[in-house]
XYZ file of C-alpha atoms in Angstrom:
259
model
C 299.616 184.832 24.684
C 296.746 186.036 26.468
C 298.984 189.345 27.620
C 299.440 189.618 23.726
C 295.665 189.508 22.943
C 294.684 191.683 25.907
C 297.210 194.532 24.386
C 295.774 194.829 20.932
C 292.044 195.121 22.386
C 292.799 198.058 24.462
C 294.870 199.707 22.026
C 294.890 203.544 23.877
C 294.792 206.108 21.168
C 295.247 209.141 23.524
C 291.644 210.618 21.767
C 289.223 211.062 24.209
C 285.532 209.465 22.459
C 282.523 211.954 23.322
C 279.917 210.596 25.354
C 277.760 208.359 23.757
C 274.604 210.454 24.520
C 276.043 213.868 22.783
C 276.868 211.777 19.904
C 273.838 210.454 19.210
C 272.337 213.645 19.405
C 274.861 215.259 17.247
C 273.926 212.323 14.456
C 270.055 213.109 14.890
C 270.785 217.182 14.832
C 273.060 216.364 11.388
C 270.680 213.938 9.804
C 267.366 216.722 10.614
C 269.368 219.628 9.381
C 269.760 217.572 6.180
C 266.330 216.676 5.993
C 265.361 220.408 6.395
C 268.126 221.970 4.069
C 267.343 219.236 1.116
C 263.643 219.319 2.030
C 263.585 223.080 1.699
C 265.555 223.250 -1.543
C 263.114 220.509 -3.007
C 260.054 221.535 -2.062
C 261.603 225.335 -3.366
C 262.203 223.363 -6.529
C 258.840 222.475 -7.070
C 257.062 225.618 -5.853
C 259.156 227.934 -7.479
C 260.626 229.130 -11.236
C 263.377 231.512 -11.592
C 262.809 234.826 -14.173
C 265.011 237.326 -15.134
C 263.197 240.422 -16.241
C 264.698 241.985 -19.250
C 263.303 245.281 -19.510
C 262.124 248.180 -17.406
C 258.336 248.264 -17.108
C 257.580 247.053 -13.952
C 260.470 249.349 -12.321
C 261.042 250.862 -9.755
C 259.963 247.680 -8.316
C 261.453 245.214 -10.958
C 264.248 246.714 -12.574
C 266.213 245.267 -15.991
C 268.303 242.204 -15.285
C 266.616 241.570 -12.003
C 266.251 238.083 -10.843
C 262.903 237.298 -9.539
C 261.250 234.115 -8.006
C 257.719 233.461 -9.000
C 255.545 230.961 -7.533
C 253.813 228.643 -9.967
C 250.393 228.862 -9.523
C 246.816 228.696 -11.148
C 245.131 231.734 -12.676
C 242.021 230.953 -11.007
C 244.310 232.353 -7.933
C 245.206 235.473 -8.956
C 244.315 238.405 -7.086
C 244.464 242.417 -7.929
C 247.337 243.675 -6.952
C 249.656 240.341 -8.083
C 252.970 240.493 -10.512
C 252.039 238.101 -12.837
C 254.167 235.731 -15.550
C 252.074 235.139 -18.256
C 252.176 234.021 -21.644
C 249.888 235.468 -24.737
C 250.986 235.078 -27.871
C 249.084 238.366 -28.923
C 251.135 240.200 -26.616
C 254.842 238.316 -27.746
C 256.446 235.160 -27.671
C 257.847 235.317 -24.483
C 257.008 235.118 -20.838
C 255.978 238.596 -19.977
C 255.839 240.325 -16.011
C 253.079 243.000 -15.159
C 250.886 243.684 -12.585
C 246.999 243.066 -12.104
C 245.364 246.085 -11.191
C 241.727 244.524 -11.965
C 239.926 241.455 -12.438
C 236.979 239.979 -14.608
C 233.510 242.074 -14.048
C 235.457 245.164 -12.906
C 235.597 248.403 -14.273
C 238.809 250.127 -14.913
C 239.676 253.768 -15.701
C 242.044 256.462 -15.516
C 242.395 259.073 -14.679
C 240.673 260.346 -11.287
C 242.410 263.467 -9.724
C 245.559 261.744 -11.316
C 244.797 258.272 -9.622
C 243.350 254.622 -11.680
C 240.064 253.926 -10.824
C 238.813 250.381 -10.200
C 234.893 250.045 -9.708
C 234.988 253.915 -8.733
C 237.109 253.785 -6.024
C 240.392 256.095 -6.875
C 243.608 253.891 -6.233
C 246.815 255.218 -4.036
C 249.753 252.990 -5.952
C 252.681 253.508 -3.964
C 254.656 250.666 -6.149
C 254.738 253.637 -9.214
C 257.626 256.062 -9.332
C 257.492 259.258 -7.735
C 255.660 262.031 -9.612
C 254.724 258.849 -12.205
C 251.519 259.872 -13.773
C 248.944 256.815 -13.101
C 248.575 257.089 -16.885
C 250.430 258.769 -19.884
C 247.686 258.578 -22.390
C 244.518 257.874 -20.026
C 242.267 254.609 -19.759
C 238.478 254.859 -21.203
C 236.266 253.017 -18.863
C 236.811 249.058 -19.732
C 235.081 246.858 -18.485
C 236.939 243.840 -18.069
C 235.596 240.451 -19.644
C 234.768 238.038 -17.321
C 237.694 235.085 -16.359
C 239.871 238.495 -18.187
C 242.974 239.998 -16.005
C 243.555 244.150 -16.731
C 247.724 244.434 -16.281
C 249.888 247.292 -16.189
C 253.575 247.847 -16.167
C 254.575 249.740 -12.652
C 256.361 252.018 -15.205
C 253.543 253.233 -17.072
C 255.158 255.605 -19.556
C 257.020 252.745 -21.240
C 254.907 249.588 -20.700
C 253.415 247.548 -23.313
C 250.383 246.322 -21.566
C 246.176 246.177 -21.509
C 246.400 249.823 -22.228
C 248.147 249.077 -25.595
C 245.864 246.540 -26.310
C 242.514 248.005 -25.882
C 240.840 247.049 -29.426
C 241.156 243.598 -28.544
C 238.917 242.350 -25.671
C 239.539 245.403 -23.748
C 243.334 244.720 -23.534
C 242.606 242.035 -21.053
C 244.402 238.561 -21.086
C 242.873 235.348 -20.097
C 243.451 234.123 -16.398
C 244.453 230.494 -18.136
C 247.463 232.479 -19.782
C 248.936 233.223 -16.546
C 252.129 230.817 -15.533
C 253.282 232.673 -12.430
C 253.425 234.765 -9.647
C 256.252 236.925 -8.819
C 257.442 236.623 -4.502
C 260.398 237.965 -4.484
C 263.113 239.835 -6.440
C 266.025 237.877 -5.620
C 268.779 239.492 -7.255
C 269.174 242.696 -6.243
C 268.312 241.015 -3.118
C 265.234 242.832 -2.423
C 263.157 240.895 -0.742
C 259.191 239.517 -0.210
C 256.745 242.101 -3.145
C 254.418 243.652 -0.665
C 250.688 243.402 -1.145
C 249.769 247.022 -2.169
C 246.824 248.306 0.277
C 244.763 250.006 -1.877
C 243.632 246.417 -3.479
C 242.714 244.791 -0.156
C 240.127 247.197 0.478
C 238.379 245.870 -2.933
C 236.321 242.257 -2.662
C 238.362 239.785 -2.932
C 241.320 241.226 -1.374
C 244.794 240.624 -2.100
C 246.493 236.870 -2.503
C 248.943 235.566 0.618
C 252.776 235.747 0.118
C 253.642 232.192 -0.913
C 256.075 229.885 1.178
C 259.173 231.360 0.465
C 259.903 232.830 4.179
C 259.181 229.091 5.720
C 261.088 228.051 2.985
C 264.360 229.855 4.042
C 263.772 229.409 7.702
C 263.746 225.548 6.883
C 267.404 226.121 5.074
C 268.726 227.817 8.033
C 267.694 225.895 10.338
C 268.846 222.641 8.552
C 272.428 224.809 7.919
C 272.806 225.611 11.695
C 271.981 221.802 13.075
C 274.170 219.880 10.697
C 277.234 222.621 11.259
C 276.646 222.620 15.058
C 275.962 218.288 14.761
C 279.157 218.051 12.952
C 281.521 220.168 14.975
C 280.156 218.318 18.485
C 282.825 215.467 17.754
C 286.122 217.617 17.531
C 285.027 220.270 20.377
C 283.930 217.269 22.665
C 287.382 215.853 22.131
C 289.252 219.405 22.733
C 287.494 219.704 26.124
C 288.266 216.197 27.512
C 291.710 216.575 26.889
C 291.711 219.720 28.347
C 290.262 218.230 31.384
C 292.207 215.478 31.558
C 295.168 217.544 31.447
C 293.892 219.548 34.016
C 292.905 216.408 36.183
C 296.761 214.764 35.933
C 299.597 215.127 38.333
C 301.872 217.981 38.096
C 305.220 217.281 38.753
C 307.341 218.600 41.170
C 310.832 217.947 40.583
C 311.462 215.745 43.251
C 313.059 212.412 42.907
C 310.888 209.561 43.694
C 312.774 206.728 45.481
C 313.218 203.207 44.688
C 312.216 201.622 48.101
């Protein structure tokens, strides 16, 4: 009876366990990588709206169709030099993308041996096509209200923007009607917007990238630990049979006697 009992409770599957250390650190590596890959996506979630940009006036550097992640932010943080989202129902009914190229109490004009001028100082915009005039029509010097944004399209010959919109508060928009601001184009996958140069020079300087590079390091990061957690188990198993295969007797052919 007791032979019987002994039997069942050392049952030999022929699967050899992985140490009990590696597997506890495989379960901590799986349940951090989902910590980090859900935390990332969450946080991302809140942070973060998806556009898609349906015409062509901020190209080259937002083309039609593009996809493009904009952080959600206050106005009172918008800098020169920012893609903005912003709504004004004077301007449409819909979201609308363009870029800040000046800020309440500054003066804006164009054009300066070809260049935009903000407070006097003649702007190099390296965002604009090439040979893109800084202005079709020209800009009369505006000053722009204060708590007022000045944005322009990136492609200036066919942008509805402040220049349109002159008669009415200098074609400036309210900081309060701004939503967004554009990080990334996603789709093409084109990467971080860069902070153009020419603004940080100006006071105030130019706004940080948001969090969208810690963002995807955290998703990584979390992808490679619960893969690598997860596949511990079977590749510990493959390499103790291995050596235990290794470790048993060969045979060698010979017949063993009875005694």
């Amino acid at each position: 009876m007791s032979g019987t009992e002994d039997s069942v409770c050392t049952v030999d599957t022929g699967a050899p366990v992985p140490g009990r250390t590696g597997a506890a650190l495989s379960g901590v590596a799986v349940a951090l990588g989902c910590v980090l890959f859900l935390g990332a996506f969450a946080w991302g979630a809140l942070v973060y709206r998806p556009y898609t940009v349906p015409t062509a006036s901020m190209a080259p550097t937002i083309g039609t169709g593009d996809r493009v992640l904009a952080e959600r932010i206050d106005g009172e943080q918008v800098r020169r030099g920012d893609v903005v989202v912003f709504h004004q129902a004077a301007w449409g009914d819909l979201p609308m993308v363009k870029r800040v190229v000046a800020v309440g109490g500054d003066t804006v004009a164009c054009c300066t041996d070809g260049r935009l001028t903000v407070n006097g100082t003649a702007l190099d915009e390296p965002y604009l096509a090439p040979a893109q005039a800084a202005s079709v029509t020209g800009i009369p010097t505006t000053t722009v209200p204060d708590d007022g944004l000045f944005l322009l399209g990136d492609a200036r010959a066919g942008s509805l923007d402040s220049t349109t919109h002159l008669q009415s508060a200098g074609g400036a928009v309210p900081r309060s009607s701004v939503v967004a601001r554009v990080d990334a184009v996603v789709w093409p996958v084109d990467g971080v917007l860069a902070r153009p140069a020419a603004f940080a020079a100006l006071p105030g300087g130019v706004s940080e990238p948001g969090p969208l590079r810690p963002l995807l390091t955290a998703a990584v990061l979390g992808t490679v630990l619960v893969l690598g957690g997860a596949a511990y188990g079977p590749l510990a198993r493959r390499v103790a049979r291995r050596r235990k295969g290794a470790a048993a007797p060969k045979d060698t052919g010979e017949p063993v006697g009875t005694g």
